[in-house]
Amino acid sequence: VTEEERFAARMAAERELAARDKFEGVGSVRKGRLPAALAEELDEGEDDFRPRRRRRTEAGEEEDGMSMDDADVAINLEEPRGPVKDFIAEEAVQREIKRQFRKFLLQFTDDHGDAVYAQRLRDMVRANKSTLEVDYVDLAHWIPQVAIWVADLPNDVLPILDETGKDVAASEFEGYEAIQTHVYIRIANLPLQESIRDL
């Protein structure tokens, strides 16, 4: 790749980001959301020019249905602060893991477009069972960092996933909580690593 191609790609990316920021009302737009010249003309319809996320935030809902109180901003699971075990123990981190795992359970689809885990949840509830099998490969594709922690620190991560599974089942299927008090997430197809000495 030549310097000219790299520069052209960079400029295209900058234009795309600038267009997105302009559409979302981020960046150079003043605190009042509109330049002063436009603000006077559009006082009545000012709410229509707020970014979509801002309007959703004011309504108190996140796009996956969780309230904003349940989601912390700026929690990056891929960059743990301090020892991983201590990082996972933080309440805000656990909420983020739950948020992402909930989204995984409800929205993950296979190659045919079938909602795999939403269907498995329905089947589990219909059978009055409390174990939900999650394929490690699916989890690794959707939330890679959590999948790594499942393999490395299962005693710290699995209880978080279990609780999320219980919450999702209870919220999606009325009365399930009265039948089953726990949901256990079972990780299938977990890759095993053994040292040569152990073989």
PDB file of C-alpha atoms in Angstrom:
ATOM      1  CA  VAL A   1       0.000   0.000   0.000  1.00  0.00           C
ATOM      2  CA  THR A   2       1.438   3.326  -1.063  1.00  0.00           C
ATOM      3  CA  GLU A   3       1.419   6.497   1.032  1.00  0.00           C
ATOM      4  CA  GLU A   4      -1.113   8.072  -1.368  1.00  0.00           C
ATOM      5  CA  GLU A   5      -3.515   5.113  -0.952  1.00  0.00           C
ATOM      6  CA  ARG A   6      -3.076   5.206   2.812  1.00  0.00           C
ATOM      7  CA  PHE A   7      -3.750   8.967   2.840  1.00  0.00           C
ATOM      8  CA  ALA A   8      -6.827   8.575   0.594  1.00  0.00           C
ATOM      9  CA  ALA A   9      -8.193   5.823   2.856  1.00  0.00           C
ATOM     10  CA  ARG A  10      -7.574   7.980   5.917  1.00  0.00           C
ATOM     11  CA  MET A  11      -9.349  10.947   4.344  1.00  0.00           C
ATOM     12  CA  ALA A  12     -12.323   8.754   3.346  1.00  0.00           C
ATOM     13  CA  ALA A  13     -12.556   7.467   6.916  1.00  0.00           C
ATOM     14  CA  GLU A  14     -12.349  11.020   8.296  1.00  0.00           C
ATOM     15  CA  ARG A  15     -15.159  12.158   5.959  1.00  0.00           C
ATOM     16  CA  GLU A  16     -17.316   9.208   7.025  1.00  0.00           C
ATOM     17  CA  LEU A  17     -16.716   9.926  10.720  1.00  0.00           C
ATOM     18  CA  ALA A  18     -17.444  13.614  10.221  1.00  0.00           C
ATOM     19  CA  ALA A  19     -20.708  12.784   8.418  1.00  0.00           C
ATOM     20  CA  ARG A  20     -21.705  10.399  11.216  1.00  0.00           C
ATOM     21  CA  ASP A  21     -20.880  13.001  13.866  1.00  0.00           C
ATOM     22  CA  LYS A  22     -22.882  15.608  12.020  1.00  0.00           C
ATOM     23  CA  PHE A  23     -25.844  13.219  11.727  1.00  0.00           C
ATOM     24  CA  GLU A  24     -25.665  12.284  15.429  1.00  0.00           C
ATOM     25  CA  GLY A  25     -25.093  15.870  16.514  1.00  0.00           C
ATOM     26  CA  VAL A  26     -21.661  15.179  17.980  1.00  0.00           C
ATOM     27  CA  GLY A  27     -18.382  16.993  17.544  1.00  0.00           C
ATOM     28  CA  SER A  28     -18.339  20.597  16.493  1.00  0.00           C
ATOM     29  CA  VAL A  29     -22.019  21.132  17.248  1.00  0.00           C
ATOM     30  CA  ARG A  30     -22.359  23.533  20.165  1.00  0.00           C
ATOM     31  CA  LYS A  31     -23.933  22.647  23.489  1.00  0.00           C
ATOM     32  CA  GLY A  32     -27.247  24.055  22.245  1.00  0.00           C
ATOM     33  CA  ARG A  33     -27.170  21.370  19.556  1.00  0.00           C
ATOM     34  CA  LEU A  34     -27.535  23.858  16.709  1.00  0.00           C
ATOM     35  CA  PRO A  35     -25.551  26.837  15.479  1.00  0.00           C
ATOM     36  CA  ALA A  36     -26.938  30.120  16.795  1.00  0.00           C
ATOM     37  CA  ALA A  37     -28.168  31.152  13.319  1.00  0.00           C
ATOM     38  CA  LEU A  38     -30.357  28.052  13.046  1.00  0.00           C
ATOM     39  CA  ALA A  39     -31.410  27.884  16.685  1.00  0.00           C
ATOM     40  CA  GLU A  40     -33.547  31.049  16.430  1.00  0.00           C
ATOM     41  CA  GLU A  41     -35.499  29.715  13.447  1.00  0.00           C
ATOM     42  CA  LEU A  42     -36.128  26.265  14.898  1.00  0.00           C
ATOM     43  CA  ASP A  43     -36.865  26.852  18.589  1.00  0.00           C
ATOM     44  CA  GLU A  44     -40.147  24.883  18.536  1.00  0.00           C
ATOM     45  CA  GLY A  45     -38.689  21.790  16.881  1.00  0.00           C
ATOM     46  CA  GLU A  46     -35.416  21.727  18.769  1.00  0.00           C
ATOM     47  CA  ASP A  47     -36.074  18.268  20.262  1.00  0.00           C
ATOM     48  CA  ASP A  48     -36.180  16.772  16.772  1.00  0.00           C
ATOM     49  CA  PHE A  49     -32.536  17.667  16.249  1.00  0.00           C
ATOM     50  CA  ARG A  50     -31.154  15.831  19.258  1.00  0.00           C
ATOM     51  CA  PRO A  51     -29.117  12.750  18.534  1.00  0.00           C
ATOM     52  CA  ARG A  52     -31.073   9.492  18.636  1.00  0.00           C
ATOM     53  CA  ARG A  53     -29.109   8.143  21.589  1.00  0.00           C
ATOM     54  CA  ARG A  54     -29.824  11.304  23.595  1.00  0.00           C
ATOM     55  CA  ARG A  55     -33.572  10.954  23.058  1.00  0.00           C
ATOM     56  CA  ARG A  56     -33.412   7.283  24.038  1.00  0.00           C
ATOM     57  CA  THR A  57     -31.383   8.195  27.121  1.00  0.00           C
ATOM     58  CA  GLU A  58     -33.990  10.734  28.171  1.00  0.00           C
ATOM     59  CA  ALA A  59     -36.668   8.081  27.755  1.00  0.00           C
ATOM     60  CA  GLY A  60     -34.587   5.947  30.131  1.00  0.00           C
ATOM     61  CA  GLU A  61     -34.154   3.022  27.774  1.00  0.00           C
ATOM     62  CA  GLU A  62     -31.142   1.532  26.106  1.00  0.00           C
ATOM     63  CA  GLU A  63     -31.589  -0.135  22.717  1.00  0.00           C
ATOM     64  CA  ASP A  64     -31.476  -3.650  24.193  1.00  0.00           C
ATOM     65  CA  GLY A  65     -34.303  -2.864  26.600  1.00  0.00           C
ATOM     66  CA  MET A  66     -32.248  -2.337  29.743  1.00  0.00           C
ATOM     67  CA  SER A  67     -32.639   0.913  31.616  1.00  0.00           C
ATOM     68  CA  MET A  68     -29.755   3.332  31.645  1.00  0.00           C
ATOM     69  CA  ASP A  69     -29.330   2.626  35.359  1.00  0.00           C
ATOM     70  CA  ASP A  70     -28.323  -0.923  34.401  1.00  0.00           C
ATOM     71  CA  ALA A  71     -25.646   0.141  31.936  1.00  0.00           C
ATOM     72  CA  ASP A  72     -22.440   1.964  32.760  1.00  0.00           C
ATOM     73  CA  VAL A  73     -20.750   4.019  30.133  1.00  0.00           C
ATOM     74  CA  ALA A  74     -17.090   3.522  29.254  1.00  0.00           C
ATOM     75  CA  ILE A  75     -16.632  -0.008  30.627  1.00  0.00           C
ATOM     76  CA  ASN A  76     -14.259  -1.676  28.213  1.00  0.00           C
ATOM     77  CA  LEU A  77     -13.984  -5.350  29.053  1.00  0.00           C
ATOM     78  CA  GLU A  78     -10.991  -5.752  26.755  1.00  0.00           C
ATOM     79  CA  GLU A  79      -8.846  -3.416  28.855  1.00  0.00           C
ATOM     80  CA  PRO A  80      -9.116  -4.558  32.472  1.00  0.00           C
ATOM     81  CA  ARG A  81      -7.824  -2.198  35.135  1.00  0.00           C
ATOM     82  CA  GLY A  82      -5.605  -4.111  37.540  1.00  0.00           C
ATOM     83  CA  PRO A  83      -5.700  -7.867  38.091  1.00  0.00           C
ATOM     84  CA  VAL A  84      -8.444  -9.522  36.028  1.00  0.00           C
ATOM     85  CA  LYS A  85      -9.958 -11.280  39.046  1.00  0.00           C
ATOM     86  CA  ASP A  86     -10.351  -7.938  40.857  1.00  0.00           C
ATOM     87  CA  PHE A  87     -11.641  -6.268  37.687  1.00  0.00           C
ATOM     88  CA  ILE A  88     -14.374  -8.899  37.275  1.00  0.00           C
ATOM     89  CA  ALA A  89     -15.361  -8.432  40.932  1.00  0.00           C
ATOM     90  CA  GLU A  90     -16.256  -4.760  40.292  1.00  0.00           C
ATOM     91  CA  GLU A  91     -20.004  -4.151  40.225  1.00  0.00           C
ATOM     92  CA  ALA A  92     -19.867  -1.973  37.099  1.00  0.00           C
ATOM     93  CA  VAL A  93     -17.910  -4.637  35.217  1.00  0.00           C
ATOM     94  CA  GLN A  94     -20.380  -7.322  36.266  1.00  0.00           C
ATOM     95  CA  ARG A  95     -23.252  -5.152  34.994  1.00  0.00           C
ATOM     96  CA  GLU A  96     -21.488  -4.790  31.645  1.00  0.00           C
ATOM     97  CA  ILE A  97     -20.893  -8.550  31.414  1.00  0.00           C
ATOM     98  CA  LYS A  98     -24.575  -9.125  32.200  1.00  0.00           C
ATOM     99  CA  ARG A  99     -25.671  -6.547  29.632  1.00  0.00           C
ATOM    100  CA  GLN A 100     -23.573  -8.102  26.885  1.00  0.00           C
ATOM    101  CA  PHE A 101     -24.500 -11.687  27.808  1.00  0.00           C
ATOM    102  CA  ARG A 102     -28.211 -10.783  27.901  1.00  0.00           C
ATOM    103  CA  LYS A 103     -27.888  -9.315  24.429  1.00  0.00           C
ATOM    104  CA  PHE A 104     -26.081 -12.487  23.322  1.00  0.00           C
ATOM    105  CA  LEU A 105     -28.831 -14.749  24.670  1.00  0.00           C
ATOM    106  CA  LEU A 106     -31.630 -12.775  23.042  1.00  0.00           C
ATOM    107  CA  GLN A 107     -30.027 -11.731  19.751  1.00  0.00           C
ATOM    108  CA  PHE A 108     -27.447 -14.328  18.692  1.00  0.00           C
ATOM    109  CA  THR A 109     -28.414 -15.967  15.404  1.00  0.00           C
ATOM    110  CA  ASP A 110     -26.905 -18.878  13.501  1.00  0.00           C
ATOM    111  CA  ASP A 111     -26.091 -18.986   9.779  1.00  0.00           C
ATOM    112  CA  HIS A 112     -29.787 -19.547   8.974  1.00  0.00           C
ATOM    113  CA  GLY A 113     -30.902 -16.489  10.943  1.00  0.00           C
ATOM    114  CA  ASP A 114     -32.434 -18.529  13.767  1.00  0.00           C
ATOM    115  CA  ALA A 115     -32.239 -17.025  17.261  1.00  0.00           C
ATOM    116  CA  VAL A 116     -30.393 -19.981  18.798  1.00  0.00           C
ATOM    117  CA  TYR A 117     -30.351 -19.090  22.481  1.00  0.00           C
ATOM    118  CA  ALA A 118     -33.738 -17.400  22.547  1.00  0.00           C
ATOM    119  CA  GLN A 119     -35.143 -20.727  21.287  1.00  0.00           C
ATOM    120  CA  ARG A 120     -33.080 -22.724  23.797  1.00  0.00           C
ATOM    121  CA  LEU A 121     -34.416 -20.488  26.558  1.00  0.00           C
ATOM    122  CA  ARG A 122     -37.991 -21.146  25.408  1.00  0.00           C
ATOM    123  CA  ASP A 123     -37.318 -24.900  25.309  1.00  0.00           C
ATOM    124  CA  MET A 124     -35.737 -24.801  28.781  1.00  0.00           C
ATOM    125  CA  VAL A 125     -38.713 -22.945  30.239  1.00  0.00           C
ATOM    126  CA  ARG A 126     -41.283 -25.228  28.561  1.00  0.00           C
ATOM    127  CA  ALA A 127     -39.531 -28.273  30.023  1.00  0.00           C
ATOM    128  CA  ASN A 128     -39.269 -26.618  33.478  1.00  0.00           C
ATOM    129  CA  LYS A 129     -35.512 -27.127  33.381  1.00  0.00           C
ATOM    130  CA  SER A 130     -32.798 -24.890  34.745  1.00  0.00           C
ATOM    131  CA  THR A 131     -29.756 -25.619  32.558  1.00  0.00           C
ATOM    132  CA  LEU A 132     -28.976 -23.678  29.394  1.00  0.00           C
ATOM    133  CA  GLU A 133     -26.179 -24.922  27.160  1.00  0.00           C
ATOM    134  CA  VAL A 134     -24.082 -22.226  25.470  1.00  0.00           C
ATOM    135  CA  ASP A 135     -21.530 -23.102  22.813  1.00  0.00           C
ATOM    136  CA  TYR A 136     -18.124 -21.655  23.646  1.00  0.00           C
ATOM    137  CA  VAL A 137     -17.454 -20.826  19.978  1.00  0.00           C
ATOM    138  CA  ASP A 138     -20.663 -18.758  19.746  1.00  0.00           C
ATOM    139  CA  LEU A 139     -19.774 -16.928  22.953  1.00  0.00           C
ATOM    140  CA  ALA A 140     -16.222 -16.315  21.695  1.00  0.00           C
ATOM    141  CA  HIS A 141     -17.556 -14.769  18.486  1.00  0.00           C
ATOM    142  CA  TRP A 142     -20.046 -12.523  20.293  1.00  0.00           C
ATOM    143  CA  ILE A 143     -18.153 -11.543  23.474  1.00  0.00           C
ATOM    144  CA  PRO A 144     -14.548 -12.762  23.067  1.00  0.00           C
ATOM    145  CA  GLN A 145     -13.248 -11.305  26.325  1.00  0.00           C
ATOM    146  CA  VAL A 146     -15.940 -12.982  28.415  1.00  0.00           C
ATOM    147  CA  ALA A 147     -15.240 -16.271  26.635  1.00  0.00           C
ATOM    148  CA  ILE A 148     -11.574 -15.996  27.599  1.00  0.00           C
ATOM    149  CA  TRP A 149     -12.532 -15.338  31.215  1.00  0.00           C
ATOM    150  CA  VAL A 150     -14.930 -18.314  31.184  1.00  0.00           C
ATOM    151  CA  ALA A 151     -11.969 -20.519  30.294  1.00  0.00           C
ATOM    152  CA  ASP A 152      -9.485 -18.836  32.650  1.00  0.00           C
ATOM    153  CA  LEU A 153     -11.680 -17.862  35.635  1.00  0.00           C
ATOM    154  CA  PRO A 154     -14.851 -19.980  35.490  1.00  0.00           C
ATOM    155  CA  ASN A 155     -15.586 -19.631  39.227  1.00  0.00           C
ATOM    156  CA  ASP A 156     -15.700 -15.844  38.856  1.00  0.00           C
ATOM    157  CA  VAL A 157     -17.559 -15.551  35.544  1.00  0.00           C
ATOM    158  CA  LEU A 158     -20.069 -18.422  35.485  1.00  0.00           C
ATOM    159  CA  PRO A 159     -22.088 -17.133  38.479  1.00  0.00           C
ATOM    160  CA  ILE A 160     -22.528 -13.834  36.605  1.00  0.00           C
ATOM    161  CA  LEU A 161     -23.716 -15.690  33.511  1.00  0.00           C
ATOM    162  CA  ASP A 162     -26.000 -17.903  35.638  1.00  0.00           C
ATOM    163  CA  GLU A 163     -27.627 -14.870  37.221  1.00  0.00           C
ATOM    164  CA  THR A 164     -28.085 -13.257  33.818  1.00  0.00           C
ATOM    165  CA  GLY A 165     -29.686 -16.430  32.468  1.00  0.00           C
ATOM    166  CA  LYS A 166     -32.097 -16.468  35.411  1.00  0.00           C
ATOM    167  CA  ASP A 167     -32.948 -12.783  34.935  1.00  0.00           C
ATOM    168  CA  VAL A 168     -33.551 -13.219  31.202  1.00  0.00           C
ATOM    169  CA  ALA A 169     -35.735 -16.290  31.734  1.00  0.00           C
ATOM    170  CA  ALA A 170     -37.735 -14.523  34.453  1.00  0.00           C
ATOM    171  CA  SER A 171     -38.218 -11.356  32.390  1.00  0.00           C
ATOM    172  CA  GLU A 172     -39.094 -13.176  29.162  1.00  0.00           C
ATOM    173  CA  PHE A 173     -41.328 -15.868  30.689  1.00  0.00           C
ATOM    174  CA  GLU A 174     -43.722 -14.796  33.409  1.00  0.00           C
ATOM    175  CA  GLY A 175     -43.907 -17.200  36.324  1.00  0.00           C
ATOM    176  CA  TYR A 176     -40.679 -19.053  35.526  1.00  0.00           C
ATOM    177  CA  GLU A 177     -38.995 -17.677  38.643  1.00  0.00           C
ATOM    178  CA  ALA A 178     -41.631 -19.402  40.784  1.00  0.00           C
ATOM    179  CA  ILE A 179     -40.733 -22.756  39.198  1.00  0.00           C
ATOM    180  CA  GLN A 180     -36.935 -22.506  39.085  1.00  0.00           C
ATOM    181  CA  THR A 181     -34.871 -20.380  41.438  1.00  0.00           C
ATOM    182  CA  HIS A 182     -31.582 -20.823  39.524  1.00  0.00           C
ATOM    183  CA  VAL A 183     -30.480 -21.077  35.918  1.00  0.00           C
ATOM    184  CA  TYR A 184     -27.157 -22.746  35.227  1.00  0.00           C
ATOM    185  CA  ILE A 185     -25.206 -21.849  32.111  1.00  0.00           C
ATOM    186  CA  ARG A 186     -23.350 -24.888  30.808  1.00  0.00           C
ATOM    187  CA  ILE A 187     -20.479 -24.109  28.436  1.00  0.00           C
ATOM    188  CA  ALA A 188     -20.145 -26.703  25.669  1.00  0.00           C
ATOM    189  CA  ASN A 189     -17.187 -27.263  23.335  1.00  0.00           C
ATOM    190  CA  LEU A 190     -14.725 -25.497  25.606  1.00  0.00           C
ATOM    191  CA  PRO A 191     -11.298 -25.962  24.000  1.00  0.00           C
ATOM    192  CA  LEU A 192      -8.942 -27.884  26.245  1.00  0.00           C
ATOM    193  CA  GLN A 193      -5.282 -27.050  26.545  1.00  0.00           C
ATOM    194  CA  GLU A 194      -2.953 -29.628  27.920  1.00  0.00           C
ATOM    195  CA  SER A 195       0.788 -29.429  28.229  1.00  0.00           C
ATOM    196  CA  ILE A 196       2.945 -31.965  26.462  1.00  0.00           C
ATOM    197  CA  ARG A 197       4.045 -33.307  29.835  1.00  0.00           C
ATOM    198  CA  ASP A 198       0.448 -34.196  30.750  1.00  0.00           C
ATOM    199  CA  LEU A 199       0.054 -36.261  27.582  1.00  0.00           C
TER     200      LEU A 199
END
